JSON list of C-alpha atoms and ligand atoms in Angstrom, two decimals:
[
{"chain": "F", "resi": 29, "resn": "MET", "atom": "CA", "xyz": [-93.86, -144.67, 47.97]},
{"chain": "F", "resi": 30, "resn": "ALA", "atom": "CA", "xyz": [-92.35, -142.63, 51.01]},
{"chain": "F", "resi": 31, "resn": "LEU", "atom": "CA", "xyz": [-93.26, -140.38, 53.83]},
{"chain": "F", "resi": 32, "resn": "LEU", "atom": "CA", "xyz": [-91.78, -136.85, 53.38]},
{"chain": "F", "resi": 33, "resn": "LYS", "atom": "CA", "xyz": [-90.59, -134.56, 56.23]},
{"chain": "F", "resi": 34, "resn": "ILE", "atom": "CA", "xyz": [-92.98, -131.66, 56.45]},
{"chain": "F", "resi": 35, "resn": "LEU", "atom": "CA", "xyz": [-91.51, -128.19, 57.29]},
{"chain": "F", "resi": 36, "resn": "GLN", "atom": "CA", "xyz": [-92.50, -126.61, 60.30]},
{"chain": "F", "resi": 37, "resn": "TYR", "atom": "CA", "xyz": [-93.43, -122.90, 60.73]},
{"chain": "F", "resi": 38, "resn": "PRO", "atom": "CA", "xyz": [-91.62, -120.54, 61.20]},
{"chain": "F", "resi": 39, "resn": "ASP", "atom": "CA", "xyz": [-89.25, -122.30, 58.77]},
{"chain": "F", "resi": 40, "resn": "ARG", "atom": "CA", "xyz": [-88.10, -119.67, 56.38]},
{"chain": "F", "resi": 41, "resn": "ARG", "atom": "CA", "xyz": [-88.29, -122.17, 53.48]},
{"chain": "F", "resi": 42, "resn": "LEU", "atom": "CA", "xyz": [-92.12, -121.98, 53.90]},
{"chain": "F", "resi": 43, "resn": "HIS", "atom": "CA", "xyz": [-91.92, -118.65, 52.12]},
{"chain": "F", "resi": 44, "resn": "THR", "atom": "CA", "xyz": [-90.34, -119.56, 49.05]},
{"chain": "F", "resi": 45, "resn": "LEU", "atom": "CA", "xyz": [-92.19, -118.81, 45.88]},
{"chain": "F", "resi": 46, "resn": "ALA", "atom": "CA", "xyz": [-92.92, -122.16, 43.98]},
{"chain": "F", "resi": 47, "resn": "GLN", "atom": "CA", "xyz": [-91.91, -122.47, 40.36]},
{"chain": "F", "resi": 48, "resn": "PRO", "atom": "CA", "xyz": [-94.25, -123.61, 37.63]},
{"chain": "F", "resi": 49, "resn": "VAL", "atom": "CA", "xyz": [-93.93, -127.69, 36.51]},
{"chain": "F", "resi": 50, "resn": "THR", "atom": "CA", "xyz": [-92.89, -127.58, 32.99]},
{"chain": "F", "resi": 51, "resn": "GLU", "atom": "CA", "xyz": [-93.52, -130.94, 32.31]},
{"chain": "F", "resi": 52, "resn": "VAL", "atom": "CA", "xyz": [-95.42, -133.66, 34.08]},
{"chain": "F", "resi": 53, "resn": "THR", "atom": "CA", "xyz": [-93.03, -136.42, 34.23]},
{"chain": "F", "resi": 54, "resn": "GLU", "atom": "CA", "xyz": [-92.92, -139.86, 36.28]},
{"chain": "F", "resi": 55, "resn": "ALA", "atom": "CA", "xyz": [-90.91, -138.06, 38.92]},
{"chain": "F", "resi": 56, "resn": "ILE", "atom": "CA", "xyz": [-93.82, -135.60, 39.37]},
{"chain": "F", "resi": 57, "resn": "ARG", "atom": "CA", "xyz": [-96.10, -138.51, 39.58]},
{"chain": "F", "resi": 58, "resn": "ARG", "atom": "CA", "xyz": [-94.09, -140.17, 42.25]},
{"chain": "F", "resi": 59, "resn": "LEU", "atom": "CA", "xyz": [-93.93, -136.86, 44.24]},
{"chain": "F", "resi": 60, "resn": "ALA", "atom": "CA", "xyz": [-97.59, -136.48, 44.11]},
{"chain": "F", "resi": 61, "resn": "ALA", "atom": "CA", "xyz": [-98.01, -139.98, 45.44]},
{"chain": "F", "resi": 62, "resn": "ASP", "atom": "CA", "xyz": [-95.50, -139.41, 48.14]},
{"chain": "F", "resi": 63, "resn": "MET", "atom": "CA", "xyz": [-97.28, -136.16, 48.97]},
{"chain": "F", "resi": 64, "resn": "ALA", "atom": "CA", "xyz": [-100.53, -137.90, 49.28]},
{"chain": "F", "resi": 65, "resn": "GLU", "atom": "CA", "xyz": [-99.15, -140.81, 51.51]},
{"chain": "F", "resi": 66, "resn": "THR", "atom": "CA", "xyz": [-97.66, -138.16, 53.76]},
{"chain": "F", "resi": 67, "resn": "MET", "atom": "CA", "xyz": [-101.12, -136.15, 54.02]},
{"chain": "F", "resi": 68, "resn": "TYR", "atom": "CA", "xyz": [-103.18, -139.38, 54.75]},
{"chain": "F", "resi": 69, "resn": "ALA", "atom": "CA", "xyz": [-100.38, -140.33, 57.50]},
{"chain": "F", "resi": 70, "resn": "ALA", "atom": "CA", "xyz": [-100.18, -136.92, 59.19]},
{"chain": "F", "resi": 71, "resn": "PRO", "atom": "CA", "xyz": [-103.50, -136.93, 58.80]},
{"chain": "F", "resi": 72, "resn": "GLY", "atom": "CA", "xyz": [-104.43, -133.92, 57.04]},
{"chain": "F", "resi": 73, "resn": "VAL", "atom": "CA", "xyz": [-106.92, -132.93, 54.18]},
{"chain": "F", "resi": 74, "resn": "GLY", "atom": "CA", "xyz": [-104.28, -130.92, 52.01]},
{"chain": "F", "resi": 75, "resn": "LEU", "atom": "CA", "xyz": [-100.39, -130.48, 51.47]},
{"chain": "F", "resi": 76, "resn": "ALA", "atom": "CA", "xyz": [-98.44, -128.30, 48.99]},
{"chain": "F", "resi": 77, "resn": "ALA", "atom": "CA", "xyz": [-95.07, -129.41, 47.67]},
{"chain": "F", "resi": 78, "resn": "THR", "atom": "CA", "xyz": [-93.64, -126.16, 49.41]},
{"chain": "F", "resi": 79, "resn": "GLN", "atom": "CA", "xyz": [-94.40, -127.92, 52.85]},
{"chain": "F", "resi": 80, "resn": "VAL", "atom": "CA", "xyz": [-92.08, -130.82, 51.79]},
{"chain": "F", "resi": 81, "resn": "ASP", "atom": "CA", "xyz": [-89.36, -128.53, 50.59]},
{"chain": "F", "resi": 82, "resn": "ARG", "atom": "CA", "xyz": [-90.17, -128.91, 46.92]},
{"chain": "F", "resi": 83, "resn": "HIS", "atom": "CA", "xyz": [-90.80, -125.62, 45.59]},
{"chain": "F", "resi": 84, "resn": "ILE", "atom": "CA", "xyz": [-92.83, -126.53, 42.60]},
{"chain": "F", "resi": 85, "resn": "ARG", "atom": "CA", "xyz": [-96.54, -125.66, 41.89]},
{"chain": "F", "resi": 86, "resn": "MET", "atom": "CA", "xyz": [-98.19, -128.81, 43.12]},
{"chain": "F", "resi": 87, "resn": "ILE", "atom": "CA", "xyz": [-100.88, -129.63, 45.60]},
{"chain": "F", "resi": 88, "resn": "VAL", "atom": "CA", "xyz": [-102.85, -132.70, 46.87]},
{"chain": "F", "resi": 89, "resn": "ILE", "atom": "CA", "xyz": [-106.14, -132.55, 48.66]},
{"chain": "F", "resi": 90, "resn": "ASP", "atom": "CA", "xyz": [-108.81, -134.77, 50.02]},
{"chain": "F", "resi": 91, "resn": "ILE", "atom": "CA", "xyz": [-111.60, -133.72, 52.11]},
{"chain": "F", "resi": 92, "resn": "SER", "atom": "CA", "xyz": [-113.74, -136.66, 51.76]},
{"chain": "F", "resi": 93, "resn": "GLU", "atom": "CA", "xyz": [-114.68, -138.55, 54.96]},
{"chain": "F", "resi": 94, "resn": "GLU", "atom": "CA", "xyz": [-113.38, -141.96, 53.56]},
{"chain": "F", "resi": 95, "resn": "LYS", "atom": "CA", "xyz": [-110.00, -140.52, 52.28]},
{"chain": "F", "resi": 96, "resn": "ASN", "atom": "CA", "xyz": [-110.77, -141.92, 49.03]},
{"chain": "F", "resi": 97, "resn": "ASP", "atom": "CA", "xyz": [-110.94, -138.81, 46.83]},
{"chain": "F", "resi": 98, "resn": "LEU", "atom": "CA", "xyz": [-107.61, -137.58, 46.11]},
{"chain": "F", "resi": 99, "resn": "MET", "atom": "CA", "xyz": [-107.24, -134.49, 44.10]},
{"chain": "F", "resi": 100, "resn": "VAL", "atom": "CA", "xyz": [-103.94, -133.31, 42.68]},
{"chain": "F", "resi": 101, "resn": "PHE", "atom": "CA", "xyz": [-103.57, -129.86, 40.94]},
{"chain": "F", "resi": 102, "resn": "ILE", "atom": "CA", "xyz": [-100.47, -129.23, 38.93]},
{"chain": "F", "resi": 103, "resn": "ASN", "atom": "CA", "xyz": [-100.02, -125.32, 38.20]},
{"chain": "F", "resi": 104, "resn": "PRO", "atom": "CA", "xyz": [-103.45, -124.31, 39.78]},
{"chain": "F", "resi": 105, "resn": "GLN", "atom": "CA", "xyz": [-104.75, -120.87, 38.97]},
{"chain": "F", "resi": 106, "resn": "ILE", "atom": "CA", "xyz": [-107.73, -119.08, 40.48]},
{"chain": "F", "resi": 107, "resn": "LEU", "atom": "CA", "xyz": [-109.69, -118.08, 37.59]},
{"chain": "F", "resi": 108, "resn": "GLU", "atom": "CA", "xyz": [-112.72, -116.86, 39.61]},
{"chain": "F", "resi": 109, "resn": "ARG", "atom": "CA", "xyz": [-113.42, -116.09, 43.21]},
{"chain": "F", "resi": 110, "resn": "ASP", "atom": "CA", "xyz": [-116.47, -114.62, 44.85]},
{"chain": "F", "resi": 111, "resn": "GLY", "atom": "CA", "xyz": [-118.43, -114.69, 48.44]},
{"chain": "F", "resi": 112, "resn": "GLU", "atom": "CA", "xyz": [-116.85, -115.02, 51.62]},
{"chain": "F", "resi": 113, "resn": "ILE", "atom": "CA", "xyz": [-116.77, -117.78, 54.08]},
{"chain": "F", "resi": 114, "resn": "THR", "atom": "CA", "xyz": [-114.90, -118.05, 57.37]},
{"chain": "F", "resi": 115, "resn": "HIS", "atom": "CA", "xyz": [-113.41, -121.84, 58.38]},
{"chain": "F", "resi": 116, "resn": "GLU", "atom": "CA", "xyz": [-111.49, -122.50, 61.33]},
{"chain": "F", "resi": 117, "resn": "GLU", "atom": "CA", "xyz": [-108.10, -123.50, 59.60]},
{"chain": "F", "resi": 118, "resn": "GLY", "atom": "CA", "xyz": [-105.16, -125.86, 60.55]},
{"chain": "F", "resi": 119, "resn": "CYS", "atom": "CA", "xyz": [-102.21, -126.76, 58.68]},
{"chain": "F", "resi": 120, "resn": "LEU", "atom": "CA", "xyz": [-99.58, -129.49, 58.81]},
{"chain": "F", "resi": 121, "resn": "SER", "atom": "CA", "xyz": [-96.80, -126.98, 58.96]},
{"chain": "F", "resi": 122, "resn": "VAL", "atom": "CA", "xyz": [-98.21, -125.19, 62.05]},
{"chain": "F", "resi": 123, "resn": "PRO", "atom": "CA", "xyz": [-99.23, -128.27, 64.22]},
{"chain": "F", "resi": 124, "resn": "GLY", "atom": "CA", "xyz": [-101.94, -127.68, 66.93]},
{"chain": "F", "resi": 125, "resn": "ILE", "atom": "CA", "xyz": [-102.79, -124.25, 65.93]},
{"chain": "F", "resi": 126, "resn": "TYR", "atom": "CA", "xyz": [-106.52, -123.58, 64.71]},
{"chain": "F", "resi": 127, "resn": "GLU", "atom": "CA", "xyz": [-107.48, -120.16, 63.79]},
{"chain": "F", "resi": 128, "resn": "LYS", "atom": "CA", "xyz": [-110.54, -118.66, 61.97]},
{"chain": "F", "resi": 129, "resn": "VAL", "atom": "CA", "xyz": [-109.55, -117.06, 58.43]},
{"chain": "F", "resi": 130, "resn": "SER", "atom": "CA", "xyz": [-111.91, -115.74, 55.92]},
{"chain": "F", "resi": 131, "resn": "ARG", "atom": "CA", "xyz": [-111.60, -116.26, 52.35]},
{"chain": "F", "resi": 132, "resn": "ALA", "atom": "CA", "xyz": [-113.66, -116.56, 48.97]},
{"chain": "F", "resi": 133, "resn": "GLU", "atom": "CA", "xyz": [-116.68, -118.93, 49.32]},
{"chain": "F", "resi": 134, "resn": "HIS", "atom": "CA", "xyz": [-116.48, -119.98, 45.71]},
{"chain": "F", "resi": 135, "resn": "VAL", "atom": "CA", "xyz": [-113.55, -120.34, 43.35]},
{"chain": "F", "resi": 136, "resn": "LYS", "atom": "CA", "xyz": [-112.99, -121.79, 39.94]},
{"chain": "F", "resi": 137, "resn": "VAL", "atom": "CA", "xyz": [-109.51, -123.28, 39.49]},
{"chain": "F", "resi": 138, "resn": "SER", "atom": "CA", "xyz": [-107.64, -124.62, 36.42]},
{"chain": "F", "resi": 139, "resn": "ALA", "atom": "CA", "xyz": [-104.87, -126.92, 36.63]},
{"chain": "F", "resi": 140, "resn": "GLN", "atom": "CA", "xyz": [-103.18, -130.04, 35.25]},
{"chain": "F", "resi": 141, "resn": "ASN", "atom": "CA", "xyz": [-103.77, -133.49, 36.40]},
{"chain": "F", "resi": 142, "resn": "VAL", "atom": "CA", "xyz": [-101.15, -136.08, 37.06]},
{"chain": "F", "resi": 143, "resn": "GLU", "atom": "CA", "xyz": [-101.56, -136.99, 33.19]},
{"chain": "F", "resi": 144, "resn": "GLY", "atom": "CA", "xyz": [-100.65, -133.36, 32.45]},
{"chain": "F", "resi": 145, "resn": "GLN", "atom": "CA", "xyz": [-104.01, -132.58, 31.07]},
{"chain": "F", "resi": 146, "resn": "LEU", "atom": "CA", "xyz": [-105.79, -129.51, 31.77]},
{"chain": "F", "resi": 147, "resn": "PHE", "atom": "CA", "xyz": [-109.08, -129.34, 33.72]},
{"chain": "F", "resi": 148, "resn": "GLU", "atom": "CA", "xyz": [-111.25, -126.92, 35.77]},
{"chain": "F", "resi": 149, "resn": "GLN", "atom": "CA", "xyz": [-112.71, -127.28, 39.03]},
{"chain": "F", "resi": 150, "resn": "GLU", "atom": "CA", "xyz": [-115.48, -125.42, 40.53]},
{"chain": "F", "resi": 151, "resn": "ALA", "atom": "CA", "xyz": [-115.44, -125.43, 44.57]},
{"chain": "F", "resi": 152, "resn": "HIS", "atom": "CA", "xyz": [-117.63, -123.95, 47.22]},
{"chain": "F", "resi": 153, "resn": "GLY", "atom": "CA", "xyz": [-117.06, -123.99, 51.04]},
{"chain": "F", "resi": 154, "resn": "LEU", "atom": "CA", "xyz": [-114.35, -126.29, 52.58]},
{"chain": "F", "resi": 155, "resn": "LEU", "atom": "CA", "xyz": [-112.79, -127.25, 49.19]},
{"chain": "F", "resi": 156, "resn": "ALA", "atom": "CA", "xyz": [-112.82, -123.56, 48.10]},
{"chain": "F", "resi": 157, "resn": "THR", "atom": "CA", "xyz": [-110.97, -122.81, 51.49]},
{"chain": "F", "resi": 158, "resn": "CYS", "atom": "CA", "xyz": [-108.55, -125.78, 50.94]},
{"chain": "F", "resi": 159, "resn": "LEU", "atom": "CA", "xyz": [-107.61, -124.71, 47.53]},
{"chain": "F", "resi": 160, "resn": "GLN", "atom": "CA", "xyz": [-107.02, -121.03, 48.48]},
{"chain": "F", "resi": 161, "resn": "HIS", "atom": "CA", "xyz": [-104.95, -122.30, 51.55]},
{"chain": "F", "resi": 162, "resn": "GLU", "atom": "CA", "xyz": [-102.74, -124.80, 49.46]},
{"chain": "F", "resi": 163, "resn": "ILE", "atom": "CA", "xyz": [-102.31, -122.18, 46.81]},
{"chain": "F", "resi": 164, "resn": "ASP", "atom": "CA", "xyz": [-101.10, -119.80, 49.23]},
{"chain": "F", "resi": 165, "resn": "HIS", "atom": "CA", "xyz": [-98.26, -122.20, 50.33]},
{"chain": "F", "resi": 166, "resn": "LEU", "atom": "CA", "xyz": [-97.21, -122.25, 46.54]},
{"chain": "F", "resi": 167, "resn": "ASN", "atom": "CA", "xyz": [-97.00, -118.22, 46.89]},
{"chain": "F", "resi": 168, "resn": "GLY", "atom": "CA", "xyz": [-94.80, -118.62, 50.19]},
{"chain": "F", "resi": 169, "resn": "ARG", "atom": "CA", "xyz": [-98.06, -117.67, 52.38]},
{"chain": "F", "resi": 170, "resn": "VAL", "atom": "CA", "xyz": [-98.79, -119.57, 55.48]},
{"chain": "F", "resi": 171, "resn": "PHE", "atom": "CA", "xyz": [-102.39, -119.10, 56.98]},
{"chain": "F", "resi": 172, "resn": "VAL", "atom": "CA", "xyz": [-101.17, -117.57, 60.28]},
{"chain": "F", "resi": 173, "resn": "GLU", "atom": "CA", "xyz": [-100.25, -114.37, 58.22]},
{"chain": "F", "resi": 174, "resn": "TYR", "atom": "CA", "xyz": [-103.84, -113.65, 57.85]},
{"chain": "F", "resi": 175, "resn": "LEU", "atom": "CA", "xyz": [-104.08, -112.97, 61.74]},
{"chain": "F", "resi": 176, "resn": "SER", "atom": "CA", "xyz": [-102.89, -110.06, 63.74]},
{"chain": "F", "resi": 177, "resn": "ARG", "atom": "CA", "xyz": [-99.20, -109.44, 64.45]},
{"chain": "F", "resi": 178, "resn": "LEU", "atom": "CA", "xyz": [-99.84, -110.12, 68.20]},
{"chain": "F", "resi": 179, "resn": "LYS", "atom": "CA", "xyz": [-101.29, -113.63, 67.29]},
{"chain": "F", "resi": 180, "resn": "GLN", "atom": "CA", "xyz": [-98.45, -114.40, 64.85]},
{"chain": "F", "resi": 181, "resn": "ASP", "atom": "CA", "xyz": [-96.06, -113.79, 67.31]},
{"chain": "F", "resi": 182, "resn": "ARG", "atom": "CA", "xyz": [-97.68, -116.01, 69.93]},
{"chain": "F", "resi": 183, "resn": "ILE", "atom": "CA", "xyz": [-97.77, -118.88, 67.62]},
{"chain": "F", "resi": 184, "resn": "ARG", "atom": "CA", "xyz": [-94.22, -118.49, 66.31]},
{"chain": "F", "resi": 185, "resn": "ASN", "atom": "CA", "xyz": [-93.06, -118.55, 69.91]},
{"chain": "F", "resi": 186, "resn": "LYS", "atom": "CA", "xyz": [-95.28, -121.48, 70.82]},
{"chain": "F", "resi": 187, "resn": "LEU", "atom": "CA", "xyz": [-93.99, -123.50, 68.04]},
{"chain": "F", "resi": 188, "resn": "LEU", "atom": "CA", "xyz": [-90.32, -122.37, 68.52]},
{"chain": "F", "resi": 189, "resn": "LYS", "atom": "CA", "xyz": [-90.61, -123.59, 72.10]},
{"chain": "F", "resi": 190, "resn": "GLN", "atom": "CA", "xyz": [-92.32, -126.90, 70.99]},
{"chain": "F", "resi": 191, "resn": "GLN", "atom": "CA", "xyz": [-89.55, -127.50, 68.51]},
{"chain": "F", "resi": 192, "resn": "ARG", "atom": "CA", "xyz": [-86.66, -126.92, 71.02]},
{"chain": "F", "resi": 193, "resn": "GLU", "atom": "CA", "xyz": [-88.59, -129.22, 73.49]},
{"chain": "F", "resi": 194, "resn": "THR", "atom": "CA", "xyz": [-88.69, -132.06, 70.98]},
{"chain": "F", "resi": 195, "resn": "MET", "atom": "CA", "xyz": [-85.23, -131.72, 69.31]},
{"chain": "V", "resi": 13, "resn": "NI", "atom": "NI1", "xyz": [-101.12, -125.73, 55.13]}
]
């Protein structure tokens, strides 16, 4: 397995629309394992392929305390959404920034697993937020884009300054 480099906002590649996975191959399974390792090492609770500059529709999530409940969603689709919940969100591509975002409290998602089998997942609360956040990445959307233009500009400038200083 390998640790992958995570793209940092405002990298334009984070706005790429990810393509569907046509076949769940050994290479896809290897990427899922590398994404999981990268997420755990960061550490984070979710990672989309977009964030490691692989523009296919796959995300990994683990919101468990013990970090032993890895979920892989290939070609995830939101079938139902309702309610509303606000969480303070962060993102491995936007280090050090935490902001409140309102999303659906419940979603029902269909996806394929690493064996290529279709499954459905009901999600509430934090898991629902995570799924929506990660699926947004596949659509080229970063959570800061839900914030005001002023906040987005501040975050962009702060991160660009940090990136310059660490170069
Ligand atoms: Ni993120």
